[in-house]
Structures are given as C-alpha cells and as structure tokens.
Amino acid sequence: MNIKLEDLKPYLSEQLIQEKIKEVAEKINNDFGNEHIYVICVLKGAVMFATSLVKHLKMPLQMEFVRLSSYGNSTSSSGKVNSVDISLPNLNGENVLIVEDIIDTGLTAKFLTDFINSNFKTKSTKFCSLLDKRCCRKVDIEPDYYCIEVDNKFLVGFGLDCEGYYRNIPYIGYVEM
Ligand code: IMP
Ligand code: MG
C-alpha cells in the first residue's frame, strides 16, 4: 500500500488531540499526586503521545522505552506481538504507567502488562492509551486511561504510521479501504 497525504481523510484534529491529552494528564495527576512513576512508552507509535502527555504530568517521573510490534507493514493486527526491545529497569515497588498510541485487539496491552507483572512486583501497573478502538478487542482488557474512543478505521498520524510513514503528522487521519 502506498498512500498519498491527500488521500488521508481528517479524523481527529491536532487541537482535539491536545485537549484530550491535557484532560487525561489531569486525571493521572489527581490519581498519583506526588508519587514517583515510571512512564513506559511503547515505541514506535506512542512516541508523540508520550512526549505530549509527560509535559503535563507534575509528579517526579522517569521515562523508559520498549519496542513492540504487532502490525508489521499491514493495516490489521497480525495477532502476534513481537518484542523487539523490552529491556527495563527494576520495577519492583514502582508505579508503572504504560503509554500506548492505540489499543485495538488488546494483545499488545495484555502482552506488556503480563510481562511486567510476571517479572516485577510493581506497586501499580496502569495502561494509558491515546486511542481506544474498542470494537476490535480480542482479549478482555480495558485501558485504565484513554483519551479518545475511535471507530474501526485504519488511522494514521500523531505517531501512528502507514508503512513507517506519516507518524509526524500533527493530526490523525484515516485511509479509506
Ligand atoms: P493491538 O495489539 O491489536 O491492541 O494493537 C496495538 C498496536 O497496533 C498499536 O500499538 C499500533 O501500533 C497498531 N495499530 C492498531 N490500530 C492501528 C491503526 O489504526 N493505525 C496504525 N497502527 C495501528
Ligand atoms: Mg503501538
């Protein structure tokens, strides 16, 4: 698939995305107060969301990055989560906030939450997603925080890619299949 920028239909504006991120950050600030958290950003897709989100967080925090993939170059989940790099510090006794771009089948969320909870005895493990594609869930998992619920469309922009492209677009569009 080779899509052109002009084929992208606008879906979520930059302003809406930023407003919703601020709202979720306020919830996280209220829930954690001044407790330290580890923000685990799931690369590559969550990079834009994570950097926007942490700017609004007020508690002491440290950022870690893991790299997982489940879509490859396709427009639907392969059904298998591939961990490319999952090196993490000792998270025993820590508040962990996993930050993802989108929760779709839920496989990635489940894989990473299970990985962290089976390797560490955290104080808390929470999952925060920019987008929730609730209609496509295959495993029973809900994000603790999410910004925007979305329809079953292939979305591109603000970190979400199409064959590696368009992560840099500041809004989110969709591709008509
Ligand atoms: P899940 O494991 O099926 O929940 O999928 C999560 C991952 O699939 C996300 O981290 C994204 O990288 C990717 N993904 C899901 N939906 C889309 C989409 O609409 N556009 C681009 N990537 C997506
Ligand atoms: Mg992702």
GROMACS .gro file of C-alpha atoms and ligand atoms in nm:
model
  201
    1MET     CA    1   0.000   0.000   0.000
    2ASN     CA    2   0.131   0.341  -0.096
    3ILE     CA    3  -0.090   0.622   0.027
    4LYS     CA    4  -0.058   0.991  -0.055
    5LEU     CA    5  -0.105   1.263   0.204
    6GLU     CA    6  -0.402   1.399   0.006
    7ASP     CA    7  -0.575   1.058   0.038
    8LEU     CA    8  -0.583   1.093   0.418
    9LYS     CA    9  -0.927   1.191   0.543
   10PRO     CA   10  -0.912   1.419   0.851
   11TYR     CA   11  -1.043   1.241   1.161
   12LEU     CA   12  -0.908   1.395   1.484
   13SER     CA   13  -0.773   1.748   1.482
   14GLU     CA   14  -0.449   1.848   1.649
   15GLN     CA   15  -0.646   2.076   1.883
   16LEU     CA   16  -0.884   1.799   1.992
   17ILE     CA   17  -0.595   1.556   2.048
   18GLN     CA   18  -0.406   1.809   2.263
   19GLU     CA   19  -0.719   1.897   2.467
   20LYS     CA   20  -0.790   1.530   2.540
   21ILE     CA   21  -0.428   1.466   2.636
   22LYS     CA   22  -0.447   1.751   2.888
   23GLU     CA   23  -0.767   1.605   3.037
   24VAL     CA   24  -0.612   1.261   3.082
   25ALA     CA   25  -0.295   1.414   3.229
   26GLU     CA   26  -0.511   1.590   3.490
   27LYS     CA   27  -0.667   1.256   3.587
   28ILE     CA   28  -0.323   1.097   3.621
   29ASN     CA   29  -0.200   1.394   3.826
   30ASN     CA   30  -0.500   1.355   4.057
   31ASP     CA   31  -0.457   0.978   4.091
   32PHE     CA   32  -0.084   0.974   4.161
   33GLY     CA   33  -0.036   1.306   4.338
   34ASN     CA   34   0.334   1.346   4.406
   35GLU     CA   35   0.420   0.974   4.384
   36HIS     CA   36   0.703   0.878   4.151
   37ILE     CA   37   0.603   0.695   3.833
   38TYR     CA   38   0.782   0.512   3.555
   39VAL     CA   39   0.631   0.602   3.220
   40ILE     CA   40   0.688   0.316   2.975
   41CYS     CA   41   0.647   0.443   2.621
   42VAL     CA   42   0.570   0.172   2.362
   43LEU     CA   43   0.772   0.252   2.051
   44LYS     CA   44   0.736   0.347   1.789
   45GLY     CA   45   0.373   0.454   1.776
   46ALA     CA   46   0.338   0.610   2.122
   47VAL     CA   47   0.631   0.848   2.090
   48MET     CA   48   0.422   1.156   2.004
   49PHE     CA   49   0.159   1.085   2.268
   50ALA     CA   50   0.412   1.010   2.542
   51THR     CA   51   0.611   1.328   2.482
   52SER     CA   52   0.292   1.538   2.481
   53LEU     CA   53   0.150   1.365   2.789
   54VAL     CA   54   0.455   1.389   3.015
   55LYS     CA   55   0.476   1.766   2.963
   56HIS     CA   56   0.151   1.794   3.160
   57LEU     CA   57   0.244   1.548   3.437
   58LYS     CA   58   0.353   1.706   3.764
   59MET     CA   59   0.489   1.415   3.972
   60PRO     CA   60   0.854   1.307   3.962
   61LEU     CA   61   0.877   1.059   3.675
   62GLN     CA   62   1.124   0.865   3.468
   63MET     CA   63   1.069   0.751   3.112
   64GLU     CA   64   1.156   0.413   2.970
   65PHE     CA   65   1.104   0.288   2.616
   66VAL     CA   66   1.021  -0.057   2.488
   67ARG     CA   67   0.974  -0.155   2.128
   68LEU     CA   68   0.697  -0.394   2.034
   69SER     CA   69   0.525  -0.461   1.705
   70SER     CA   70   0.211  -0.645   1.601
   71TYR     CA   71   0.106  -0.478   1.275
   72GLY     CA   72   0.424  -0.506   1.071
   73ASN     CA   73   0.351  -0.338   0.737
   74SER     CA   74  -0.009  -0.446   0.734
   75THR     CA   75  -0.326  -0.249   0.817
   76SER     CA   76  -0.454  -0.505   1.063
   77SER     CA   77  -0.303  -0.681   1.362
   78SER     CA   78  -0.104  -0.996   1.286
   79GLY     CA   79  -0.242  -1.142   1.609
   80LYS     CA   80   0.109  -1.194   1.742
   81VAL     CA   81   0.309  -0.945   1.948
   82ASN     CA   82   0.673  -0.923   1.857
   83SER     CA   83   0.904  -0.780   2.124
   84VAL     CA   84   1.192  -0.605   1.952
   85ASP     CA   85   1.343  -0.449   2.267
   86ILE     CA   86   1.196  -0.493   2.611
   87SER     CA   87   1.486  -0.407   2.843
   88LEU     CA   88   1.355  -0.239   3.157
   89PRO     CA   89   1.498  -0.127   3.492
   90ASN     CA   90   1.396  -0.296   3.817
   91LEU     CA   91   1.028  -0.204   3.858
   92ASN     CA   92   0.973  -0.374   4.193
   93GLY     CA   93   0.772  -0.145   4.420
   94GLU     CA   94   0.723   0.114   4.144
   95ASN     CA   95   0.416   0.279   3.992
   96VAL     CA   96   0.424   0.188   3.625
   97LEU     CA   97   0.227   0.370   3.358
   98ILE     CA   98   0.238   0.205   3.016
   99VAL     CA   99   0.176   0.458   2.741
  100GLU     CA  100   0.046   0.335   2.404
  101ASP     CA  101  -0.082   0.503   2.090
  102ILE     CA  102  -0.387   0.281   2.039
  103ILE     CA  103  -0.547  -0.023   2.194
  104ASP     CA  104  -0.702  -0.236   1.923
  105THR     CA  105  -0.723  -0.615   1.971
  106GLY     CA  106  -0.571  -0.560   2.318
  107LEU     CA  107  -0.295  -0.815   2.254
  108THR     CA  108  -0.012  -0.564   2.294
  109ALA     CA  109  -0.161  -0.422   2.614
  110LYS     CA  110  -0.206  -0.772   2.756
  111PHE     CA  111   0.139  -0.887   2.649
  112LEU     CA  112   0.319  -0.593   2.810
  113THR     CA  113   0.106  -0.581   3.125
  114ASP     CA  114   0.157  -0.957   3.176
  115PHE     CA  115   0.530  -0.925   3.103
  116ILE     CA  116   0.575  -0.651   3.363
  117ASN     CA  117   0.356  -0.817   3.625
  118SER     CA  118   0.526  -1.154   3.585
  119ASN     CA  119   0.878  -1.009   3.605
  120PHE     CA  120   0.823  -0.747   3.876
  121LYS     CA  121   0.614  -0.691   4.183
  122THR     CA  122   0.511  -0.335   4.099
  123LYS     CA  123   0.319  -0.106   4.331
  124SER     CA  124   0.074  -0.045   4.046
  125THR     CA  125   0.066  -0.120   3.673
  126LYS     CA  126  -0.165   0.105   3.471
  127PHE     CA  127  -0.227   0.129   3.098
  128CYS     CA  128  -0.285   0.461   2.922
  129SER     CA  129  -0.375   0.478   2.555
  130LEU     CA  130  -0.428   0.780   2.331
  131LEU     CA  131  -0.691   0.597   2.129
  132ASP     CA  132  -0.929   0.314   2.212
  133LYS     CA  133  -1.053   0.107   1.914
  134ARG     CA  134  -1.294  -0.075   2.140
  135CYS     CA  135  -1.485  -0.251   1.864
  136CYS     CA  136  -1.181  -0.465   1.773
  137ARG     CA  137  -1.094  -0.616   2.108
  138LYS     CA  138  -0.995  -0.986   2.104
  139VAL     CA  139  -0.881  -1.013   2.465
  140ASP     CA  140  -1.063  -0.892   2.772
  141ILE     CA  141  -0.863  -0.583   2.870
  142GLU     CA  142  -0.958  -0.219   2.921
  143PRO     CA  143  -0.719   0.077   2.942
  144ASP     CA  144  -0.707   0.250   3.282
  145TYR     CA  145  -0.686   0.578   3.093
  146TYR     CA  146  -0.762   0.669   2.734
  147CYS     CA  147  -0.811   0.998   2.551
  148ILE     CA  148  -1.044   0.923   2.259
  149GLU     CA  149  -1.258   0.627   2.153
  150VAL     CA  150  -1.230   0.566   1.778
  151ASP     CA  151  -1.410   0.371   1.505
  152ASN     CA  152  -1.275   0.069   1.323
  153LYS     CA  153  -1.066   0.259   1.069
  154PHE     CA  154  -0.701   0.241   0.978
  155LEU     CA  155  -0.570   0.558   1.143
  156VAL     CA  156  -0.255   0.745   1.055
  157GLY     CA  157  -0.071   1.042   1.211
  158PHE     CA  158   0.044   1.163   1.554
  159GLY     CA  159   0.269   0.858   1.588
  160LEU     CA  160   0.051   0.609   1.401
  161ASP     CA  161   0.209   0.501   1.077
  162CYS     CA  162   0.132   0.359   0.739
  163GLU     CA  163   0.434   0.152   0.632
  164GLY     CA  164   0.652   0.370   0.853
  165TYR     CA  165   0.530   0.699   0.710
  166TYR     CA  166   0.317   0.984   0.843
  167ARG     CA  167   0.400   0.944   1.211
  168ASN     CA  168   0.499   1.310   1.203
  169ILE     CA  169   0.157   1.446   1.101
  170PRO     CA  170   0.020   1.651   1.396
  171TYR     CA  171  -0.342   1.535   1.347
  172ILE     CA  172  -0.495   1.190   1.287
  173GLY     CA  173  -0.650   1.090   0.957
  174TYR     CA  174  -0.782   0.767   0.814
  175VAL     CA  175  -0.735   0.576   0.497
  176GLU     CA  176  -1.042   0.457   0.310
  177MET     CA  177  -1.001   0.086   0.238
  178IMP     P1  178  -0.328  -0.439   1.946
  178IMP     O1  179  -0.218  -0.525   1.998
  178IMP     O2  180  -0.410  -0.509   1.843
  178IMP     O3  181  -0.415  -0.378   2.055
  178IMP     O4  182  -0.265  -0.324   1.861
  178IMP     C1  183  -0.192  -0.228   1.913
  178IMP     C2  184  -0.089  -0.180   1.811
  178IMP     O5  185  -0.134  -0.194   1.676
  178IMP     C3  186  -0.072  -0.034   1.832
  178IMP     O6  187   0.033  -0.011   1.921
  178IMP     C4  188  -0.042   0.019   1.694
  178IMP     O7  189   0.097   0.021   1.676
  178IMP     C5  190  -0.106  -0.078   1.599
  178IMP     N1  191  -0.232  -0.024   1.545
  178IMP     C6  192  -0.359  -0.057   1.581
  178IMP     N2  193  -0.450   0.010   1.511
  178IMP     C7  194  -0.382   0.091   1.426
  178IMP     C8  195  -0.422   0.189   1.327
  178IMP     O8  196  -0.540   0.216   1.302
  178IMP     N3  197  -0.320   0.252   1.262
  178IMP     C9  198  -0.188   0.225   1.286
  178IMP     N4  199  -0.147   0.136   1.378
  178IMP    C10  200  -0.243   0.069   1.448
  179MG      MG  201   0.195   0.081   1.903
   0.00000   0.00000   0.00000
